[in-house]
Coordinates of C-alpha atoms and ligand atoms in Angstrom, one line a residue:
M1 CA -1.5 -24.0 0.7
R2 CA -1.3 -21.5 -2.2
I3 CA -4.0 -18.9 -2.2
M4 CA -4.0 -16.9 -5.4
N5 CA -7.5 -17.1 -7.0
D6 CA -10.3 -14.6 -7.1
K7 CA -12.2 -16.2 -4.4
H8 CA -9.4 -15.7 -1.9
I9 CA -8.9 -12.1 -3.0
S10 CA -12.6 -11.4 -2.4
Q11 CA -12.4 -13.1 1.0
A12 CA -9.4 -10.9 1.8
V13 CA -11.2 -7.8 0.8
Q14 CA -14.2 -8.8 3.0
I15 CA -11.8 -9.3 5.9
L16 CA -10.1 -5.9 5.4
T17 CA -13.5 -4.2 5.0
N18 CA -14.6 -5.7 8.3
G19 CA -11.5 -4.4 10.0
G20 CA -9.5 -7.6 10.0
L21 CA -5.9 -8.4 9.2
V22 CA -4.7 -10.0 6.0
A23 CA -1.1 -11.0 5.4
F24 CA -0.1 -10.7 1.7
P25 CA 3.0 -11.3 -0.4
T26 CA 4.9 -8.4 -1.9
E27 CA 8.1 -8.7 -4.0
T28 CA 10.2 -7.6 -0.9
V29 CA 8.7 -9.4 2.1
Y30 CA 5.3 -10.4 3.3
G31 CA 3.1 -7.5 4.7
L32 CA 0.6 -7.6 7.5
G33 CA -2.3 -5.5 6.1
A34 CA -5.2 -3.5 7.4
D35 CA -7.5 -0.9 6.0
A36 CA -5.4 2.3 6.5
T37 CA -8.5 4.4 7.1
N38 CA -9.8 2.2 9.9
Q39 CA -8.2 3.2 13.3
V40 CA -9.3 0.0 15.1
A41 CA -8.1 -2.2 12.3
V42 CA -4.7 -0.5 12.2
E43 CA -4.4 -0.8 16.0
K44 CA -4.6 -4.6 15.5
I45 CA -1.4 -4.5 13.5
F46 CA 0.5 -3.1 16.4
A47 CA -1.0 -5.6 18.8
A48 CA -0.2 -8.6 16.5
K49 CA 3.4 -7.4 15.9
E50 CA 3.9 -6.3 19.5
R51 CA 5.2 -3.1 17.9
P52 CA 5.5 0.3 19.7
H53 CA 3.2 2.9 18.3
N54 CA 5.9 5.4 17.4
H55 CA 7.0 3.2 14.5
P56 CA 4.9 4.4 11.6
L57 CA 3.4 2.2 8.8
I58 CA 3.8 2.2 5.1
V59 CA 0.5 2.7 3.1
H60 CA 0.4 0.5 0.0
L61 CA -1.4 1.7 -3.1
A62 CA -2.7 0.2 -6.3
T63 CA -2.2 3.3 -8.5
I64 CA -0.2 6.5 -8.7
D65 CA -3.5 8.4 -8.8
E66 CA -4.0 7.5 -5.1
V67 CA -0.9 9.3 -3.9
T68 CA -2.6 12.6 -3.4
N69 CA -5.3 11.0 -1.2
W70 CA -2.5 10.5 1.3
A71 CA 0.2 13.0 0.5
R72 CA -0.5 16.8 0.5
D73 CA 2.3 17.4 -2.0
F74 CA 3.4 15.2 -4.8
P75 CA 6.8 16.8 -5.6
E76 CA 8.5 16.5 -8.9
T77 CA 11.1 14.3 -7.3
A78 CA 8.4 11.8 -6.1
Q79 CA 6.7 11.9 -9.5
R80 CA 9.9 11.0 -11.2
L81 CA 10.8 8.2 -8.8
S82 CA 7.3 6.7 -9.0
A83 CA 7.4 6.8 -12.8
A84 CA 10.8 5.0 -12.7
F85 CA 10.4 2.5 -9.8
W86 CA 6.7 1.9 -9.2
P87 CA 5.3 -0.7 -8.9
G88 CA 8.4 -1.9 -7.1
P89 CA 10.5 -2.0 -3.9
L90 CA 10.6 1.8 -3.2
T91 CA 8.8 3.6 -0.4
M92 CA 8.6 7.4 -0.5
I93 CA 8.1 9.6 2.5
L94 CA 6.0 12.6 1.7
T95 CA 4.1 15.3 3.7
K96 CA 0.8 13.7 4.7
Q97 CA -2.8 14.9 4.1
P98 CA -4.4 16.1 7.3
Q99 CA -7.0 13.3 7.5
V100 CA -4.4 10.5 7.6
L101 CA -4.8 8.7 10.9
D102 CA -2.1 9.4 13.6
V103 CA -2.0 5.6 14.3
V104 CA -0.6 5.1 10.7
T105 CA 2.0 7.9 10.8
G106 CA 3.0 7.7 14.4
K107 CA 1.8 11.3 14.7
Q108 CA 4.4 12.5 12.3
A109 CA 3.7 15.0 9.6
T110 CA 4.8 12.6 6.9
I111 CA 3.5 9.4 5.3
G112 CA 5.3 6.4 3.7
L113 CA 3.8 5.3 0.4
R114 CA 4.6 2.3 -1.8
M115 CA 3.1 0.6 -4.8
P116 CA 4.2 -3.0 -4.6
Q117 CA 4.8 -5.1 -7.7
H118 CA 3.8 -8.6 -6.6
P119 CA 0.7 -9.8 -8.6
V120 CA -1.1 -10.9 -5.5
A121 CA -0.5 -7.6 -3.7
Q122 CA -1.7 -5.7 -6.8
A123 CA -4.8 -7.9 -7.2
L124 CA -5.6 -7.3 -3.5
L125 CA -5.0 -3.5 -3.6
K126 CA -7.1 -3.1 -6.8
A127 CA -9.9 -5.2 -5.5
F128 CA -9.9 -3.3 -2.1
G129 CA -9.6 0.0 -3.8
R130 CA -8.2 1.8 -0.8
G131 CA -4.8 2.1 0.8
I132 CA -3.6 -0.9 2.9
A133 CA -1.3 -0.1 5.8
A134 CA 1.2 -2.9 6.1
P135 CA 4.4 -3.4 8.0
S136 CA 6.5 -6.6 7.5
A137 CA 4.5 -9.5 8.9
N138 CA 6.9 -10.4 11.7
K139 CA 7.0 -9.8 15.4
F140 CA 8.7 -6.5 16.3
T141 CA 12.6 -6.7 15.9
R142 CA 12.4 -10.1 14.3
I143 CA 13.3 -11.3 10.8
S144 CA 10.9 -10.3 8.1
P145 CA 9.0 -13.2 6.5
T146 CA 9.7 -14.1 2.9
T147 CA 7.4 -17.1 2.7
A148 CA 3.8 -17.7 3.8
T149 CA 5.0 -20.4 6.2
A150 CA 7.2 -17.9 7.9
V151 CA 4.2 -15.5 8.3
R152 CA 2.3 -18.3 10.0
E153 CA 5.2 -19.1 12.3
E154 CA 5.5 -15.4 13.3
L155 CA 1.9 -14.4 13.7
G156 CA -0.2 -17.6 13.9
T157 CA -3.8 -16.8 14.8
A158 CA -3.2 -13.0 15.1
V159 CA -3.8 -12.8 11.4
D160 CA -7.2 -13.6 9.8
L161 CA -6.0 -14.8 6.4
I162 CA -2.6 -15.4 4.8
L163 CA -2.4 -15.0 1.0
D164 CA 0.3 -17.3 -0.2
G165 CA 2.2 -15.9 -3.2
G166 CA 5.3 -18.1 -2.9
D167 CA 8.8 -16.9 -2.1
C168 CA 9.5 -13.2 -2.3
R169 CA 11.6 -12.2 -5.3
V170 CA 13.6 -9.4 -3.7
G171 CA 13.8 -10.8 -0.2
L172 CA 14.8 -7.5 1.6
E173 CA 12.5 -4.6 2.6
S174 CA 12.0 -1.7 0.3
T175 CA 14.3 1.2 0.0
I176 CA 12.9 4.2 1.9
V177 CA 13.6 7.6 0.6
D178 CA 12.4 10.8 2.4
L179 CA 11.3 13.4 -0.1
S180 CA 9.5 15.6 2.4
Q181 CA 12.5 17.8 3.2
G182 CA 13.6 19.0 -0.2
L183 CA 16.9 17.0 -0.6
P184 CA 16.2 13.3 -0.9
V185 CA 17.5 11.2 2.1
I186 CA 17.7 7.4 2.1
L187 CA 16.3 6.3 5.5
R188 CA 16.6 2.6 4.8
P189 CA 18.8 1.1 2.0
G190 CA 17.2 -1.5 -0.2
M191 CA 17.8 -3.2 -3.5
I192 CA 17.0 0.0 -5.4
S193 CA 20.2 1.8 -4.6
A194 CA 21.0 5.4 -3.7
A195 CA 22.8 5.6 -7.1
D196 CA 19.7 4.3 -8.9
I197 CA 17.7 7.1 -7.3
A198 CA 20.4 9.7 -7.9
T199 CA 20.5 8.8 -11.6
V200 CA 16.7 9.3 -12.0
L201 CA 16.7 12.5 -10.1
G202 CA 20.0 13.9 -11.4
M203 CA 21.0 15.0 -7.9
D204 CA 22.9 13.8 -4.9
V205 CA 21.1 11.5 -2.5
V206 CA 22.4 11.2 1.0
A207 CA 22.1 8.3 3.4
S208 CA 20.7 9.1 6.8
Q209 CA 23.3 8.7 9.6
A210 CA 21.8 5.7 11.4
H211 CA 23.2 5.2 14.9
P212 CA 21.9 3.3 17.9
G213 CA 19.8 5.5 20.2
A214 CA 18.6 7.7 17.3
Q215 CA 14.9 8.4 17.0
P216 CA 13.3 5.0 16.9
R217 CA 10.8 6.1 14.3
A218 CA 13.6 6.2 11.7
P219 CA 13.4 2.7 10.1
G220 CA 15.5 -0.1 11.5
M221 CA 17.4 2.2 13.9
H222 CA 16.1 0.3 16.9
H223 CA 19.2 -1.4 18.4
L224 CA 17.7 -4.8 17.8
H225 CA 16.3 -5.4 14.4
Y226 CA 16.1 -8.2 11.8
A227 CA 17.4 -10.4 14.6
P228 CA 17.7 -14.1 14.9
K229 CA 17.4 -15.6 18.4
T230 CA 20.7 -17.4 18.0
R231 CA 23.7 -15.3 18.9
T232 CA 24.8 -13.9 15.6
H233 CA 28.2 -12.5 14.6
L234 CA 29.5 -10.7 11.6
V235 CA 33.0 -11.9 10.6
A236 CA 35.4 -10.2 8.1
S237 CA 36.1 -12.5 5.2
T238 CA 39.8 -12.4 5.9
E239 CA 39.3 -13.4 9.5
M240 CA 37.0 -16.3 9.0
V241 CA 39.6 -19.1 8.9
A242 CA 41.6 -17.8 11.9
L243 CA 38.4 -17.5 13.9
L244 CA 37.3 -21.1 13.1
Q245 CA 40.6 -22.4 14.2
Q246 CA 40.2 -20.7 17.6
I247 CA 36.6 -21.8 18.5
E248 CA 36.4 -23.7 21.8
P249 CA 34.7 -27.1 21.7
E250 CA 31.8 -25.9 23.9
E251 CA 30.9 -23.2 21.4
Y252 CA 29.7 -25.7 18.9
P253 CA 27.5 -26.4 17.0
I254 CA 27.8 -23.3 14.8
A255 CA 26.5 -22.3 11.4
L256 CA 28.2 -20.1 8.8
I257 CA 26.6 -18.0 6.1
M258 CA 29.2 -17.4 3.4
C259 CA 29.2 -15.1 0.4
T260 CA 32.5 -16.0 -1.0
E261 CA 33.9 -19.4 -2.1
Q262 CA 36.8 -19.3 0.2
V263 CA 37.9 -22.7 1.5
L264 CA 37.3 -23.3 5.2
P265 CA 38.6 -25.9 7.7
T266 CA 35.9 -28.6 8.1
H267 CA 34.4 -29.5 11.5
P268 CA 31.6 -32.0 12.1
D269 CA 29.6 -29.5 14.1
C270 CA 30.1 -26.6 11.7
H271 CA 27.4 -26.2 9.2
V272 CA 28.3 -24.1 6.2
V273 CA 25.6 -22.4 4.0
R274 CA 27.0 -20.8 0.9
L275 CA 24.8 -18.1 -0.5
S276 CA 25.5 -16.4 -3.9
N277 CA 28.3 -13.9 -4.4
N278 CA 25.7 -12.0 -6.4
P279 CA 23.9 -9.5 -4.2
T280 CA 20.5 -9.9 -5.9
A281 CA 20.6 -13.7 -5.4
Y282 CA 22.0 -13.4 -1.9
A283 CA 19.3 -10.9 -0.8
R284 CA 16.6 -13.3 -2.0
E285 CA 17.9 -16.1 0.2
L286 CA 19.2 -14.2 3.3
Y287 CA 16.1 -14.1 5.5
R288 CA 14.9 -17.6 4.6
T289 CA 18.3 -18.9 5.5
L290 CA 18.5 -16.9 8.8
R291 CA 15.1 -18.1 9.8
D292 CA 15.9 -21.7 8.9
L293 CA 19.2 -21.7 10.7
D294 CA 17.7 -20.0 13.7
Q295 CA 15.4 -23.0 14.2
Q296 CA 18.2 -25.6 14.3
G297 CA 19.6 -25.0 17.7
F298 CA 23.1 -23.7 16.8
R299 CA 25.1 -22.0 19.5
H300 CA 26.3 -19.3 17.1
L301 CA 25.5 -18.0 13.7
M302 CA 28.4 -16.4 11.9
I303 CA 27.9 -14.3 8.8
E304 CA 30.7 -13.6 6.5
A305 CA 30.8 -9.8 6.0
P306 CA 29.6 -8.9 2.5
P307 CA 31.9 -6.9 0.2
A308 CA 32.2 -3.2 1.0
T309 CA 30.6 -2.1 -2.3
A310 CA 27.4 -0.2 -3.0
A311 CA 25.7 -3.2 -4.5
W312 CA 25.8 -4.8 -1.0
D313 CA 24.6 -1.7 1.0
A314 CA 21.2 -3.0 1.8
I315 CA 22.5 -6.5 2.7
R316 CA 25.3 -5.0 4.8
D317 CA 22.7 -2.9 6.7
R318 CA 20.6 -6.0 7.5
V319 CA 23.4 -8.3 8.5
L320 CA 25.0 -5.6 10.7
K321 CA 21.7 -5.2 12.5
A322 CA 21.1 -9.0 12.7
A323 CA 24.5 -9.2 14.4
A324 CA 24.2 -6.1 16.6
P325 CA 25.0 -6.7 20.3
R326 CA 21.8 -7.4 22.3
V327 CA 21.1 -4.7 24.9
Ligands
TXA1 O1 9.3 -3.7 1.8 C1 8.6 -3.1 2.6 O2 8.8 -1.9 2.8 C2 7.7 -4.0 3.5 C3 6.5 -4.4 2.6 C4 5.5 -5.2 3.4 O3 6.0 -3.4 1.9 N1 7.2 -3.2 4.6 C5 8.0 -2.8 5.6 O4 7.3 -2.2 6.6 O5 9.2 -3.1 5.7 P1 7.9 -2.0 8.1 O6 6.8 -1.3 8.9 O7 8.4 -3.3 8.6 O8 9.1 -1.0 7.9 C6 8.8 0.3 7.5 C7 9.7 1.3 8.1 C8 9.6 1.4 9.6 O9 10.8 1.2 10.1 C9 9.0 2.8 9.8 O10 9.7 3.4 10.9 C10 9.4 3.5 8.5 O11 9.3 2.6 7.5 N2 8.5 4.6 8.2 C11 7.2 4.5 7.9 N3 6.6 5.7 7.7 C12 7.5 6.6 8.0 C13 7.6 8.0 8.0 N4 6.5 8.7 7.8 N5 8.7 8.6 8.3 C14 9.9 7.9 8.5 N6 9.9 6.5 8.5 C15 8.7 5.9 8.3
MG2 MG1 9.6 -4.5 9.5

């Protein structure tokens, strides 16, 4: 079912206006949207996702003009980044306007704002004319959906309408940069890199020191995140062959996600998926692949560790979390 015409957009606007939930495609991942000015509607997002309230939501906007409805200040850094990267996969954390609902910001003094690029998201935001609060449309700690089918699997009847805009082009969540503290800090790496941001701003950009047990409100720092249900391991490229030679028979069947073309010993119960060695193409396929493999009853999922270069930062962040030990 592909829902992209005007009739469905107006149906979606009707649902949002009445305080309902609409899942919609963005270029990164699908979002679970509600009217960001409607407390009861936003509460439904947390219920549908089973997400704790101290994890704030990103408000999605149709135009740059709307930024000052949500953010008290629109600093020069934010103006330059929005000019360079919006619409697109960048979220900016700014000091909030006093009237922004606590349920949206998790009672923080800041607000996350993003103007998405996907044509369906843009059509919806323009037609609705107000900010849409939207986290990724998955259950808390699970893999973000990059297809409409994945949204349905995650949320079922908890969502009133799913707009189907096809497969997400980027495939990983937006880069989050905090501009509320003066110096820009990357809170979540994404396919817009720290170097891309530093180039536009002409200043250094630091990455936050994510560590388990840190404030849960900092994105993705929860110990379990982006997580398949299958036991998932990150394996160094150079250790892959040796590891495969040691696996005990009862540990099969296993699935491997590879990012290099290295030759592996074959085994009838070892399923190998080769994603691209290009990070853009790899990112687009990662979540769909994880979700697909997670449904096939493997005993283990092994992910070949991506190269230790900046172009793979966002991917490395997600696969590290997918393979984090379960507490
Ligand atoms: O690509 C994306 O960003 C997708 C699409 C739908 O736009 N959205 C998304 O939302 O990934 P979510 O809620 O799954 O992740 C947003 C992260 C959360 O970890 C949250 O803690 C953080 O952003 N966040 C939101 N507002 C914040 C704020 N004011 N300060 C710090 N972190 C914030
Ligand atoms: Mg999420």
